[in-house]
Amino acid sequence: MMKTDIAIVGGGIIGIVIAREIIKNTPNASISIFEKRILGSGSSFYSAGVHFPRGVNPRVQKMSLYSHNYYQELIGGNTPIYPLTMELITRSAHLDKTLSNYLPLAEFTPVITSLNSDIELSGQKKLAILQGKGGHYADVFKLVNLFMHELRLQIDIHEGVSVDSLQRQGNGYLLGLSSGEQVIASKVILAPGPWLAEPAWRDRIADLGIRIKKIVAVHIAQVPAANAPLSIFHDDDAFLLPCHSRNHWLFSYTCQEWDVKPKDITALQSQDIETAKNVLSRYSQALAKKIHDGRVFCDAYSASREPIITQLDDGLIYAGGANGSGYRLAPAIASEVIALLSQTNT
Ligand SMILES: Cc1cc2nc3c(=O)[nH]c(=O)nc-3n(C[C@H](O)[C@H](O)[C@H](O)COP(=O)(O)OP(=O)(O)OC[C@H]3O[C@@H](n4cnc5c(N)ncnc54)[C@H](O)[C@@H]3O)c2cc1C
């Protein structure tokens, strides 16, 4: 029977960053990651990887700052993290309220026109445009694989292996794997993204009030200019990203399809494209007309819209409910997991 100090279940951006941070803190810990598909192929695979320094409340703002600093240190070399100029478009009437969501490091300053010549706001005098700093996007799948490459000799990685059962055994846990093997772990960290209904943990997390929501980001077949900004349409909770690494624009709006199942989301539907066109045409009819494809999947959302990092039982931690922000908050989520682990060590 396999034995490990810490079993991390789920190899998305959150699981791998947790592994990276545990190794940084306790280099001799024995850590195993169990991922039923391949690392980074869940919600993380579809992520637009956008980071902007924003949070719905002081706790999430603190998490956003922590993650911002973490990613800043990684920028450069072959890291697939690409800084961008950022612009914020919001109604002038509630500008102060909007700005209170963003971190001071964004240093927003008002401008007259958008840096993106395809954005047409001439008829909308009530909108304010501000330019700021601190935005970037990442190829999240590549980043997960970069971290895996870095950690390969320090942790046990099990891909294509599903954790099908989880039960207490002595002071630890017994995990039953799809491969027929069993693992004894002193501690278990569940980072399953939107796979909340897995038999091994669905009852244990049922009371957390987490729901699954579909997320849509459409692609726009036009090459963005080299200095194109990341535009945040704050009032629509939407953004327009110049995806230079793939040579097209990406537009993300807030889809309101709730209580979906990961296995049921297979392809974009016509209503996804129509809604994206409707929202984007408020800002750019030229780009809206060019929408015809994109990416669609889902994520776990908490009732408070704050990530949930909690101890479900002695030595059993859940880390998720990332609310469509799991890339940009993963480092802070990992840091809260480390803090919980250190409490369970005492
Ligand atoms: C279209 C789209 C655009 C997005 N854009 C952004 C963005 O711009 N910025 C941002 O911050 N976030 C964005 N997100 C959200 C972000 O992708 C997620 O919040 C993040 O990927 C969640 O990471 P995770 O590690 O929790 O989940 P996942 O990446 O889903 O990882 C969970 C893993 O657990 C594995 N697993 C599940 N069950 C088992 C089991 N029984 N045994 C073993 N393994 C199991 C799965 O296979 C999966 O790989 C977007 C999401 C989508 C869908």
mmCIF file of C-alpha atoms and ligand atoms in Angstrom:
data_model
loop_
_atom_site.group_PDB
_atom_site.id
_atom_site.type_symbol
_atom_site.label_atom_id
_atom_site.label_comp_id
_atom_site.label_asym_id
_atom_site.label_seq_id
_atom_site.Cartn_x
_atom_site.Cartn_y
_atom_site.Cartn_z
ATOM 1 C CA MET A 1 0.000 0.000 0.000
ATOM 2 C CA MET A 2 1.220 3.475 -0.915
ATOM 3 C CA LYS A 3 1.883 5.954 1.926
ATOM 4 C CA THR A 4 2.210 9.724 1.756
ATOM 5 C CA ASP A 5 2.241 12.649 4.195
ATOM 6 C CA ILE A 6 -0.044 14.838 2.100
ATOM 7 C CA ALA A 7 -2.370 13.758 -0.709
ATOM 8 C CA ILE A 8 -3.570 16.562 -2.981
ATOM 9 C CA VAL A 9 -6.636 15.532 -4.962
ATOM 10 C CA GLY A 10 -7.066 17.544 -8.170
ATOM 11 C CA GLY A 11 -4.200 18.764 -10.337
ATOM 12 C CA GLY A 12 -5.551 22.102 -11.562
ATOM 13 C CA ILE A 13 -3.877 25.449 -10.970
ATOM 14 C CA ILE A 14 -5.004 25.413 -7.331
ATOM 15 C CA GLY A 15 -3.736 21.880 -6.594
ATOM 16 C CA ILE A 16 -0.353 22.454 -8.256
ATOM 17 C CA VAL A 17 0.261 25.838 -6.604
ATOM 18 C CA ILE A 18 -0.608 24.254 -3.245
ATOM 19 C CA ALA A 19 1.978 21.510 -3.955
ATOM 20 C CA ARG A 20 4.558 24.133 -4.931
ATOM 21 C CA GLU A 21 4.000 26.118 -1.750
ATOM 22 C CA ILE A 22 4.089 23.082 0.554
ATOM 23 C CA ILE A 23 7.426 22.027 -0.974
ATOM 24 C CA LYS A 24 8.758 25.555 -0.527
ATOM 25 C CA ASN A 25 7.787 25.482 3.169
ATOM 26 C CA THR A 26 8.649 21.863 3.953
ATOM 27 C CA PRO A 27 11.084 20.561 1.307
ATOM 28 C CA ASN A 28 11.213 17.083 2.853
ATOM 29 C CA ALA A 29 7.456 16.489 2.993
ATOM 30 C CA SER A 30 6.212 13.531 0.980
ATOM 31 C CA ILE A 31 3.463 14.836 -1.294
ATOM 32 C CA SER A 32 1.340 13.047 -3.864
ATOM 33 C CA ILE A 33 -1.014 14.618 -6.391
ATOM 34 C CA PHE A 34 -3.867 12.554 -7.789
ATOM 35 C CA GLU A 35 -5.433 13.840 -11.004
ATOM 36 C CA LYS A 36 -8.066 11.855 -12.842
ATOM 37 C CA ARG A 37 -7.251 13.300 -16.273
ATOM 38 C CA ILE A 38 -3.964 15.114 -16.899
ATOM 39 C CA LEU A 39 -2.682 18.039 -14.855
ATOM 40 C CA GLY A 40 -4.273 21.338 -15.830
ATOM 41 C CA SER A 41 -6.985 19.783 -17.992
ATOM 42 C CA GLY A 42 -9.993 20.805 -15.863
ATOM 43 C CA SER A 43 -11.361 24.323 -15.514
ATOM 44 C CA SER A 44 -7.742 25.541 -15.608
ATOM 45 C CA PHE A 45 -7.410 24.371 -19.213
ATOM 46 C CA TYR A 46 -10.164 26.728 -20.391
ATOM 47 C CA SER A 47 -9.090 29.691 -18.282
ATOM 48 C CA ALA A 48 -8.452 33.016 -19.977
ATOM 49 C CA GLY A 49 -5.835 33.422 -17.245
ATOM 50 C CA VAL A 50 -6.660 37.060 -16.689
ATOM 51 C CA HIS A 51 -5.432 38.746 -13.552
ATOM 52 C CA PHE A 52 -6.443 42.229 -12.519
ATOM 53 C CA PRO A 53 -5.843 43.662 -9.056
ATOM 54 C CA ARG A 54 -9.445 43.609 -7.810
ATOM 55 C CA GLY A 55 -11.492 42.040 -5.025
ATOM 56 C CA VAL A 56 -15.158 42.042 -3.949
ATOM 57 C CA ASN A 57 -14.222 42.808 -0.334
ATOM 58 C CA PRO A 58 -11.132 43.443 1.826
ATOM 59 C CA ARG A 59 -10.324 39.724 2.209
ATOM 60 C CA VAL A 60 -10.386 39.064 -1.535
ATOM 61 C CA GLN A 61 -8.463 42.298 -2.165
ATOM 62 C CA LYS A 62 -5.775 41.037 0.210
ATOM 63 C CA MET A 63 -5.760 37.701 -1.643
ATOM 64 C CA SER A 64 -5.538 39.543 -4.954
ATOM 65 C CA LEU A 65 -2.523 41.543 -3.736
ATOM 66 C CA TYR A 66 -0.791 38.405 -2.454
ATOM 67 C CA SER A 67 -1.333 36.628 -5.771
ATOM 68 C CA HIS A 68 -0.329 39.704 -7.750
ATOM 69 C CA ASN A 69 3.051 39.821 -5.987
ATOM 70 C CA TYR A 70 3.510 36.057 -6.404
ATOM 71 C CA TYR A 71 2.951 36.192 -10.168
ATOM 72 C CA GLN A 72 5.030 39.380 -10.565
ATOM 73 C CA GLU A 73 8.046 37.442 -9.307
ATOM 74 C CA LEU A 74 7.531 34.800 -11.997
ATOM 75 C CA ILE A 75 7.236 37.132 -14.989
ATOM 76 C CA GLY A 76 10.102 36.823 -17.474
ATOM 77 C CA GLY A 77 12.069 34.019 -19.126
ATOM 78 C CA ASN A 78 9.871 31.206 -20.391
ATOM 79 C CA THR A 79 7.030 31.786 -17.930
ATOM 80 C CA PRO A 80 3.747 32.050 -19.878
ATOM 81 C CA ILE A 81 2.579 35.185 -18.018
ATOM 82 C CA TYR A 82 2.114 38.281 -20.170
ATOM 83 C CA PRO A 83 1.732 41.776 -18.624
ATOM 84 C CA LEU A 84 -0.779 44.141 -20.237
ATOM 85 C CA THR A 85 -1.873 47.748 -19.975
ATOM 86 C CA MET A 86 -5.268 47.767 -18.324
ATOM 87 C CA GLU A 87 -8.254 50.018 -18.877
ATOM 88 C CA LEU A 88 -11.407 50.275 -16.846
ATOM 89 C CA ILE A 89 -14.725 51.346 -18.360
ATOM 90 C CA THR A 90 -17.566 52.082 -15.951
ATOM 91 C CA ARG A 91 -20.423 54.511 -15.349
ATOM 92 C CA SER A 92 -19.145 57.904 -14.138
ATOM 93 C CA ALA A 93 -22.021 58.142 -11.650
ATOM 94 C CA HIS A 94 -20.607 55.385 -9.453
ATOM 95 C CA LEU A 95 -16.920 55.720 -10.276
ATOM 96 C CA ASP A 96 -15.808 55.970 -6.635
ATOM 97 C CA LYS A 97 -17.713 52.826 -5.701
ATOM 98 C CA THR A 98 -16.218 50.968 -8.675
ATOM 99 C CA LEU A 99 -12.694 52.107 -7.850
ATOM 100 C CA SER A 100 -13.053 50.885 -4.264
ATOM 101 C CA ASN A 101 -12.910 47.321 -5.678
ATOM 102 C CA TYR A 102 -9.454 47.838 -7.198
ATOM 103 C CA LEU A 103 -6.096 47.886 -5.424
ATOM 104 C CA PRO A 104 -4.168 51.182 -5.232
ATOM 105 C CA LEU A 105 -1.357 49.604 -7.281
ATOM 106 C CA ALA A 106 -3.625 49.868 -10.354
ATOM 107 C CA GLU A 107 -3.007 53.645 -10.249
ATOM 108 C CA PHE A 108 -5.990 54.367 -12.490
ATOM 109 C CA THR A 109 -5.959 57.727 -14.265
ATOM 110 C CA PRO A 110 -8.843 59.101 -16.369
ATOM 111 C CA VAL A 111 -8.375 59.294 -20.147
ATOM 112 C CA ILE A 112 -10.562 60.624 -22.964
ATOM 113 C CA THR A 113 -10.579 57.660 -25.348
ATOM 114 C CA SER A 114 -9.872 53.961 -25.220
ATOM 115 C CA LEU A 115 -6.444 52.722 -26.272
ATOM 116 C CA ASN A 116 -8.360 50.166 -28.313
ATOM 117 C CA SER A 117 -9.449 51.860 -31.549
ATOM 118 C CA ASP A 118 -12.234 49.262 -31.968
ATOM 119 C CA ILE A 119 -14.001 50.439 -28.817
ATOM 120 C CA GLU A 120 -16.667 53.027 -29.704
ATOM 121 C CA LEU A 121 -18.054 54.943 -26.735
ATOM 122 C CA SER A 122 -18.821 58.234 -28.461
ATOM 123 C CA GLY A 123 -22.582 57.980 -27.820
ATOM 124 C CA GLN A 124 -22.104 57.028 -24.170
ATOM 125 C CA LYS A 125 -21.063 60.219 -22.397
ATOM 126 C CA LYS A 126 -21.904 58.745 -19.006
ATOM 127 C CA LEU A 127 -19.047 56.243 -19.153
ATOM 128 C CA ALA A 128 -15.642 56.933 -17.622
ATOM 129 C CA ILE A 129 -12.446 55.421 -19.080
ATOM 130 C CA LEU A 130 -9.375 54.992 -16.884
ATOM 131 C CA GLN A 131 -5.985 53.528 -17.658
ATOM 132 C CA GLY A 132 -4.070 51.552 -15.071
ATOM 133 C CA LYS A 133 -1.377 49.025 -14.237
ATOM 134 C CA GLY A 134 -1.085 45.558 -12.772
ATOM 135 C CA GLY A 135 -3.016 43.460 -15.306
ATOM 136 C CA HIS A 136 -1.694 40.364 -17.033
ATOM 137 C CA TYR A 137 -2.872 37.122 -18.562
ATOM 138 C CA ALA A 138 -1.367 33.662 -18.488
ATOM 139 C CA ASP A 139 -1.562 30.446 -20.454
ATOM 140 C CA VAL A 140 -2.737 28.539 -17.391
ATOM 141 C CA PHE A 141 -2.315 25.047 -18.870
ATOM 142 C CA LYS A 142 1.297 25.855 -19.796
ATOM 143 C CA LEU A 143 1.914 27.328 -16.346
ATOM 144 C CA VAL A 144 0.561 24.212 -14.611
ATOM 145 C CA ASN A 145 2.906 22.127 -16.759
ATOM 146 C CA LEU A 146 5.836 24.411 -15.996
ATOM 147 C CA PHE A 147 5.181 23.941 -12.274
ATOM 148 C CA MET A 148 4.844 20.179 -12.796
ATOM 149 C CA HIS A 149 8.210 20.149 -14.583
ATOM 150 C CA GLU A 150 9.773 22.043 -11.679
ATOM 151 C CA LEU A 151 8.244 19.724 -9.047
ATOM 152 C CA ARG A 152 8.637 16.406 -10.856
ATOM 153 C CA LEU A 153 11.551 15.145 -8.736
ATOM 154 C CA GLN A 154 10.087 16.340 -5.449
ATOM 155 C CA ILE A 155 6.528 15.069 -5.498
ATOM 156 C CA ASP A 156 4.692 11.957 -6.647
ATOM 157 C CA ILE A 157 2.429 12.759 -9.567
ATOM 158 C CA HIS A 158 -0.358 10.358 -10.497
ATOM 159 C CA GLU A 159 -2.212 11.338 -13.665
ATOM 160 C CA GLY A 160 -5.137 9.463 -15.150
ATOM 161 C CA VAL A 161 -5.970 8.194 -11.671
ATOM 162 C CA SER A 162 -9.249 9.071 -10.028
ATOM 163 C CA VAL A 163 -9.778 9.143 -6.260
ATOM 164 C CA ASP A 164 -12.968 7.105 -5.926
ATOM 165 C CA SER A 165 -13.239 6.757 -2.155
ATOM 166 C CA LEU A 166 -11.997 8.556 0.922
ATOM 167 C CA GLN A 167 -12.364 7.368 4.468
ATOM 168 C CA ARG A 168 -10.794 7.948 7.847
ATOM 169 C CA GLN A 169 -8.213 5.407 8.889
ATOM 170 C CA GLY A 170 -6.463 5.824 12.247
ATOM 171 C CA ASN A 171 -5.019 9.347 12.373
ATOM 172 C CA GLY A 172 -5.136 9.732 8.596
ATOM 173 C CA TYR A 173 -7.159 8.812 5.529
ATOM 174 C CA LEU A 174 -7.463 5.859 3.191
ATOM 175 C CA LEU A 175 -7.921 6.800 -0.467
ATOM 176 C CA GLY A 176 -9.228 4.275 -2.975
ATOM 177 C CA LEU A 177 -7.949 4.852 -6.522
ATOM 178 C CA SER A 178 -9.482 3.927 -9.880
ATOM 179 C CA SER A 179 -6.275 1.958 -10.573
ATOM 180 C CA GLY A 180 -7.223 -0.427 -7.766
ATOM 181 C CA GLU A 181 -4.443 0.844 -5.500
ATOM 182 C CA GLN A 182 -5.002 2.265 -2.037
ATOM 183 C CA VAL A 183 -3.123 5.113 -0.400
ATOM 184 C CA ILE A 184 -2.730 6.058 3.238
ATOM 185 C CA ALA A 185 -2.287 9.800 3.720
ATOM 186 C CA SER A 186 -1.765 11.692 6.976
ATOM 187 C CA LYS A 187 -3.473 14.715 5.428
ATOM 188 C CA VAL A 188 -5.654 15.233 2.388
ATOM 189 C CA ILE A 189 -6.276 18.431 0.445
ATOM 190 C CA LEU A 190 -9.264 18.409 -1.878
ATOM 191 C CA ALA A 191 -8.880 20.805 -4.827
ATOM 192 C CA PRO A 192 -11.454 19.379 -7.246
ATOM 193 C CA GLY A 193 -12.517 22.540 -9.102
ATOM 194 C CA PRO A 194 -16.084 22.035 -10.360
ATOM 195 C CA TRP A 195 -16.112 18.270 -9.674
ATOM 196 C CA LEU A 196 -18.082 18.666 -6.457
ATOM 197 C CA ALA A 197 -20.326 15.653 -6.966
ATOM 198 C CA GLU A 198 -17.582 13.010 -6.824
ATOM 199 C CA PRO A 199 -18.736 10.167 -4.513
ATOM 200 C CA ALA A 200 -15.505 10.375 -2.474
ATOM 201 C CA TRP A 201 -16.318 13.855 -1.115
ATOM 202 C CA ARG A 202 -19.775 15.081 -2.195
ATOM 203 C CA ASP A 203 -21.343 14.458 1.241
ATOM 204 C CA ARG A 204 -18.418 16.063 3.074
ATOM 205 C CA ILE A 205 -18.716 19.338 1.144
ATOM 206 C CA ALA A 206 -22.500 19.443 0.708
ATOM 207 C CA ASP A 207 -22.927 21.984 3.524
ATOM 208 C CA LEU A 208 -20.475 24.495 2.031
ATOM 209 C CA GLY A 209 -23.201 25.850 -0.262
ATOM 210 C CA ILE A 210 -21.047 25.747 -3.392
ATOM 211 C CA ARG A 211 -22.742 25.706 -6.809
ATOM 212 C CA ILE A 212 -21.397 25.172 -10.312
ATOM 213 C CA LYS A 213 -21.812 27.862 -12.947
ATOM 214 C CA LYS A 214 -21.059 27.739 -16.645
ATOM 215 C CA ILE A 215 -18.357 30.155 -17.891
ATOM 216 C CA VAL A 216 -18.132 31.343 -21.486
ATOM 217 C CA ALA A 217 -15.320 33.236 -23.202
ATOM 218 C CA VAL A 218 -15.647 33.851 -26.926
ATOM 219 C CA HIS A 219 -12.849 34.386 -29.423
ATOM 220 C CA ILE A 220 -12.746 37.201 -31.957
ATOM 221 C CA ALA A 221 -10.893 36.503 -35.180
ATOM 222 C CA GLN A 222 -8.868 39.696 -35.371
ATOM 223 C CA VAL A 223 -5.193 40.199 -34.547
ATOM 224 C CA PRO A 224 -4.828 42.647 -31.614
ATOM 225 C CA ALA A 225 -2.388 45.568 -31.952
ATOM 226 C CA ALA A 226 0.870 45.141 -30.020
ATOM 227 C CA ASN A 227 -0.096 47.840 -27.472
ATOM 228 C CA ALA A 228 -3.735 46.721 -27.139
ATOM 229 C CA PRO A 229 -5.062 47.005 -23.568
ATOM 230 C CA LEU A 230 -7.008 44.579 -21.422
ATOM 231 C CA SER A 231 -10.387 46.375 -21.202
ATOM 232 C CA ILE A 232 -12.526 45.732 -18.138
ATOM 233 C CA PHE A 233 -16.239 46.546 -18.574
ATOM 234 C CA HIS A 234 -16.890 46.728 -14.867
ATOM 235 C CA ASP A 235 -20.681 47.189 -14.907
ATOM 236 C CA ASP A 236 -21.171 44.120 -17.096
ATOM 237 C CA ASP A 237 -18.578 42.042 -15.221
ATOM 238 C CA ALA A 238 -16.951 41.410 -18.600
ATOM 239 C CA PHE A 239 -13.530 41.904 -20.159
ATOM 240 C CA LEU A 240 -11.864 42.061 -23.563
ATOM 241 C CA LEU A 241 -8.414 40.477 -23.691
ATOM 242 C CA PRO A 242 -5.823 40.828 -26.467
ATOM 243 C CA CYS A 243 -4.711 37.212 -26.503
ATOM 244 C CA HIS A 244 -1.341 37.859 -28.206
ATOM 245 C CA SER A 245 -0.079 34.333 -27.570
ATOM 246 C CA ARG A 246 -2.895 33.026 -29.829
ATOM 247 C CA ASN A 247 -3.233 36.068 -32.097
ATOM 248 C CA HIS A 248 -6.896 36.838 -31.433
ATOM 249 C CA TRP A 249 -9.131 38.743 -29.033
ATOM 250 C CA LEU A 250 -11.014 36.988 -26.256
ATOM 251 C CA PHE A 251 -14.209 38.365 -24.725
ATOM 252 C CA SER A 252 -15.549 37.076 -21.424
ATOM 253 C CA TYR A 253 -19.001 37.985 -20.101
ATOM 254 C CA THR A 254 -20.851 36.683 -17.058
ATOM 255 C CA CYS A 255 -22.951 33.696 -18.048
ATOM 256 C CA GLN A 256 -25.884 32.987 -15.711
ATOM 257 C CA GLU A 257 -26.335 29.246 -16.251
ATOM 258 C CA TRP A 258 -26.211 27.667 -12.809
ATOM 259 C CA ASP A 259 -26.090 24.131 -11.423
ATOM 260 C CA VAL A 260 -24.449 22.633 -14.490
ATOM 261 C CA LYS A 261 -22.341 19.471 -14.439
ATOM 262 C CA PRO A 262 -18.792 19.384 -15.865
ATOM 263 C CA LYS A 263 -19.587 16.293 -17.947
ATOM 264 C CA ASP A 264 -22.538 18.025 -19.638
ATOM 265 C CA ILE A 265 -20.613 21.041 -20.922
ATOM 266 C CA THR A 266 -19.237 20.039 -24.267
ATOM 267 C CA ALA A 267 -19.532 22.954 -26.698
ATOM 268 C CA LEU A 268 -20.709 26.547 -27.125
ATOM 269 C CA GLN A 269 -24.436 26.976 -27.750
ATOM 270 C CA SER A 270 -25.970 29.567 -30.079
ATOM 271 C CA GLN A 271 -27.325 31.496 -27.081
ATOM 272 C CA ASP A 272 -23.770 31.796 -25.668
ATOM 273 C CA ILE A 273 -22.638 33.493 -28.886
ATOM 274 C CA GLU A 274 -25.756 35.688 -29.018
ATOM 275 C CA THR A 275 -25.346 36.871 -25.412
ATOM 276 C CA ALA A 276 -21.653 37.605 -25.987
ATOM 277 C CA LYS A 277 -22.516 39.629 -29.101
ATOM 278 C CA ASN A 278 -25.207 41.583 -27.230
ATOM 279 C CA VAL A 279 -22.925 42.517 -24.339
ATOM 280 C CA LEU A 280 -19.861 43.344 -26.451
ATOM 281 C CA SER A 281 -21.859 45.414 -28.948
ATOM 282 C CA ARG A 282 -22.462 47.964 -26.146
ATOM 283 C CA TYR A 283 -18.745 48.728 -26.451
ATOM 284 C CA SER A 284 -17.666 47.564 -29.913
ATOM 285 C CA GLN A 285 -20.037 46.569 -32.680
ATOM 286 C CA ALA A 286 -17.080 45.949 -34.992
ATOM 287 C CA LEU A 287 -15.596 43.266 -32.724
ATOM 288 C CA ALA A 288 -19.000 41.841 -31.707
ATOM 289 C CA LYS A 289 -19.748 41.051 -35.355
ATOM 290 C CA LYS A 290 -16.634 38.870 -35.561
ATOM 291 C CA ILE A 291 -17.561 36.504 -32.712
ATOM 292 C CA HIS A 292 -18.137 32.971 -33.916
ATOM 293 C CA ASP A 293 -16.205 30.606 -31.627
ATOM 294 C CA GLY A 294 -14.721 30.402 -28.154
ATOM 295 C CA ARG A 295 -14.376 28.226 -25.074
ATOM 296 C CA VAL A 296 -16.887 27.045 -22.512
ATOM 297 C CA PHE A 297 -16.653 25.157 -19.246
ATOM 298 C CA CYS A 298 -17.568 25.786 -15.602
ATOM 299 C CA ASP A 299 -16.267 26.566 -12.118
ATOM 300 C CA ALA A 300 -17.295 26.265 -8.475
ATOM 301 C CA TYR A 301 -18.947 29.364 -6.944
ATOM 302 C CA SER A 302 -19.409 30.088 -3.241
ATOM 303 C CA ALA A 303 -22.410 31.997 -1.857
ATOM 304 C CA SER A 304 -20.144 34.798 -0.554
ATOM 305 C CA ARG A 305 -18.080 34.953 -3.791
ATOM 306 C CA GLU A 306 -14.979 34.434 -1.643
ATOM 307 C CA PRO A 307 -12.853 31.302 -2.105
ATOM 308 C CA ILE A 308 -13.424 28.624 0.527
ATOM 309 C CA ILE A 309 -10.424 27.144 2.307
ATOM 310 C CA THR A 310 -11.627 25.098 5.221
ATOM 311 C CA GLN A 311 -10.886 22.060 7.334
ATOM 312 C CA LEU A 312 -13.704 19.541 6.798
ATOM 313 C CA ASP A 313 -12.344 17.128 9.387
ATOM 314 C CA ASP A 314 -8.996 16.604 11.177
ATOM 315 C CA GLY A 315 -6.332 16.866 8.464
ATOM 316 C CA LEU A 316 -8.873 17.043 5.617
ATOM 317 C CA ILE A 317 -8.872 20.416 3.851
ATOM 318 C CA TYR A 318 -11.073 21.702 1.034
ATOM 319 C CA ALA A 319 -9.705 24.489 -1.207
ATOM 320 C CA GLY A 320 -11.978 25.805 -3.937
ATOM 321 C CA GLY A 321 -15.093 27.799 -4.672
ATOM 322 C CA ALA A 322 -12.865 30.031 -6.760
ATOM 323 C CA ASN A 323 -15.781 31.903 -8.409
ATOM 324 C CA GLY A 324 -14.226 32.116 -11.870
ATOM 325 C CA SER A 325 -11.043 33.627 -10.374
ATOM 326 C CA GLY A 326 -9.097 30.493 -9.552
ATOM 327 C CA TYR A 327 -6.076 31.454 -11.610
ATOM 328 C CA ARG A 328 -5.722 34.921 -10.200
ATOM 329 C CA LEU A 329 -6.289 33.831 -6.593
ATOM 330 C CA ALA A 330 -4.484 30.442 -6.603
ATOM 331 C CA PRO A 331 -1.332 31.671 -4.778
ATOM 332 C CA ALA A 332 -3.387 33.250 -1.982
ATOM 333 C CA ILE A 333 -5.588 30.154 -1.738
ATOM 334 C CA ALA A 334 -2.413 28.046 -1.408
ATOM 335 C CA SER A 335 -1.098 30.339 1.295
ATOM 336 C CA GLU A 336 -4.321 29.911 3.315
ATOM 337 C CA VAL A 337 -3.992 26.130 2.915
ATOM 338 C CA ILE A 338 -0.416 26.305 4.288
ATOM 339 C CA ALA A 339 -1.684 28.305 7.274
ATOM 340 C CA LEU A 340 -4.375 25.672 7.966
ATOM 341 C CA LEU A 341 -1.845 22.852 7.607
ATOM 342 C CA SER A 342 0.471 24.491 10.115
ATOM 343 C CA GLN A 343 -2.419 24.696 12.603
ATOM 344 C CA THR A 344 -3.108 20.983 12.160
ATOM 345 C CA ASN A 345 0.605 20.260 12.774
ATOM 346 C CA THR A 346 0.538 21.814 16.241
HETATM 347 C C1 LIG B 1 -13.874 29.768 -19.947
HETATM 348 C C2 LIG B 1 -13.212 30.088 -18.623
HETATM 349 C C3 LIG B 1 -12.491 31.270 -18.482
HETATM 350 C C4 LIG B 1 -11.882 31.577 -17.250
HETATM 351 N N1 LIG B 1 -11.131 32.705 -17.144
HETATM 352 C C5 LIG B 1 -10.496 32.984 -15.980
HETATM 353 C C6 LIG B 1 -9.667 34.121 -15.865
HETATM 354 O O1 LIG B 1 -9.511 34.885 -16.812
HETATM 355 N N2 LIG B 1 -9.017 34.340 -14.679
HETATM 356 C C7 LIG B 1 -9.173 33.494 -13.607
HETATM 357 O O2 LIG B 1 -8.580 33.744 -12.546
HETATM 358 N N3 LIG B 1 -9.960 32.400 -13.691
HETATM 359 C C8 LIG B 1 -10.625 32.134 -14.843
HETATM 360 N N4 LIG B 1 -11.415 31.029 -14.939
HETATM 361 C C9 LIG B 1 -11.631 30.220 -13.736
HETATM 362 C C10 LIG B 1 -10.443 29.316 -13.473
HETATM 363 O O3 LIG B 1 -10.151 28.593 -14.640
HETATM 364 C C11 LIG B 1 -10.801 28.361 -12.332
HETATM 365 O O4 LIG B 1 -11.219 29.100 -11.197
HETATM 366 C C12 LIG B 1 -9.581 27.527 -11.936
HETATM 367 O O5 LIG B 1 -9.069 26.845 -13.056
HETATM 368 C C13 LIG B 1 -9.974 26.538 -10.858
HETATM 369 O O6 LIG B 1 -8.832 25.761 -10.598
HETATM 370 P P1 LIG B 1 -8.969 24.397 -9.810
HETATM 371 O O7 LIG B 1 -7.613 23.866 -9.656
HETATM 372 O O8 LIG B 1 -9.836 24.619 -8.618
HETATM 373 O O9 LIG B 1 -9.894 23.493 -10.763
HETATM 374 P P2 LIG B 1 -9.546 22.563 -12.018
HETATM 375 O O10 LIG B 1 -8.584 23.198 -12.929
HETATM 376 O O11 LIG B 1 -10.859 22.136 -12.574
HETATM 377 O O12 LIG B 1 -8.810 21.331 -11.350
HETATM 378 C C14 LIG B 1 -9.515 20.350 -10.619
HETATM 379 C C15 LIG B 1 -8.963 19.018 -11.051
HETATM 380 O O13 LIG B 1 -9.516 18.003 -10.218
HETATM 381 C C16 LIG B 1 -9.556 16.830 -10.991
HETATM 382 N N5 LIG B 1 -10.459 15.866 -10.357
HETATM 383 C C17 LIG B 1 -11.797 15.969 -10.216
HETATM 384 N N6 LIG B 1 -12.283 14.876 -9.610
HETATM 385 C C18 LIG B 1 -11.228 14.066 -9.343
HETATM 386 C C19 LIG B 1 -11.088 12.777 -8.731
HETATM 387 N N7 LIG B 1 -12.140 12.076 -8.267
HETATM 388 N N8 LIG B 1 -9.847 12.247 -8.613
HETATM 389 C C20 LIG B 1 -8.751 12.925 -9.076
HETATM 390 N N9 LIG B 1 -8.840 14.137 -9.683
HETATM 391 C C21 LIG B 1 -10.063 14.693 -9.806
HETATM 392 C C22 LIG B 1 -10.064 17.321 -12.345
HETATM 393 O O14 LIG B 1 -9.762 16.414 -13.391
HETATM 394 C C23 LIG B 1 -9.346 18.663 -12.481
HETATM 395 O O15 LIG B 1 -8.172 18.591 -13.281
HETATM 396 C C24 LIG B 1 -12.028 30.687 -16.150
HETATM 397 C C25 LIG B 1 -12.735 29.490 -16.305
HETATM 398 C C26 LIG B 1 -13.323 29.191 -17.533
HETATM 399 C C27 LIG B 1 -14.078 27.890 -17.661
#
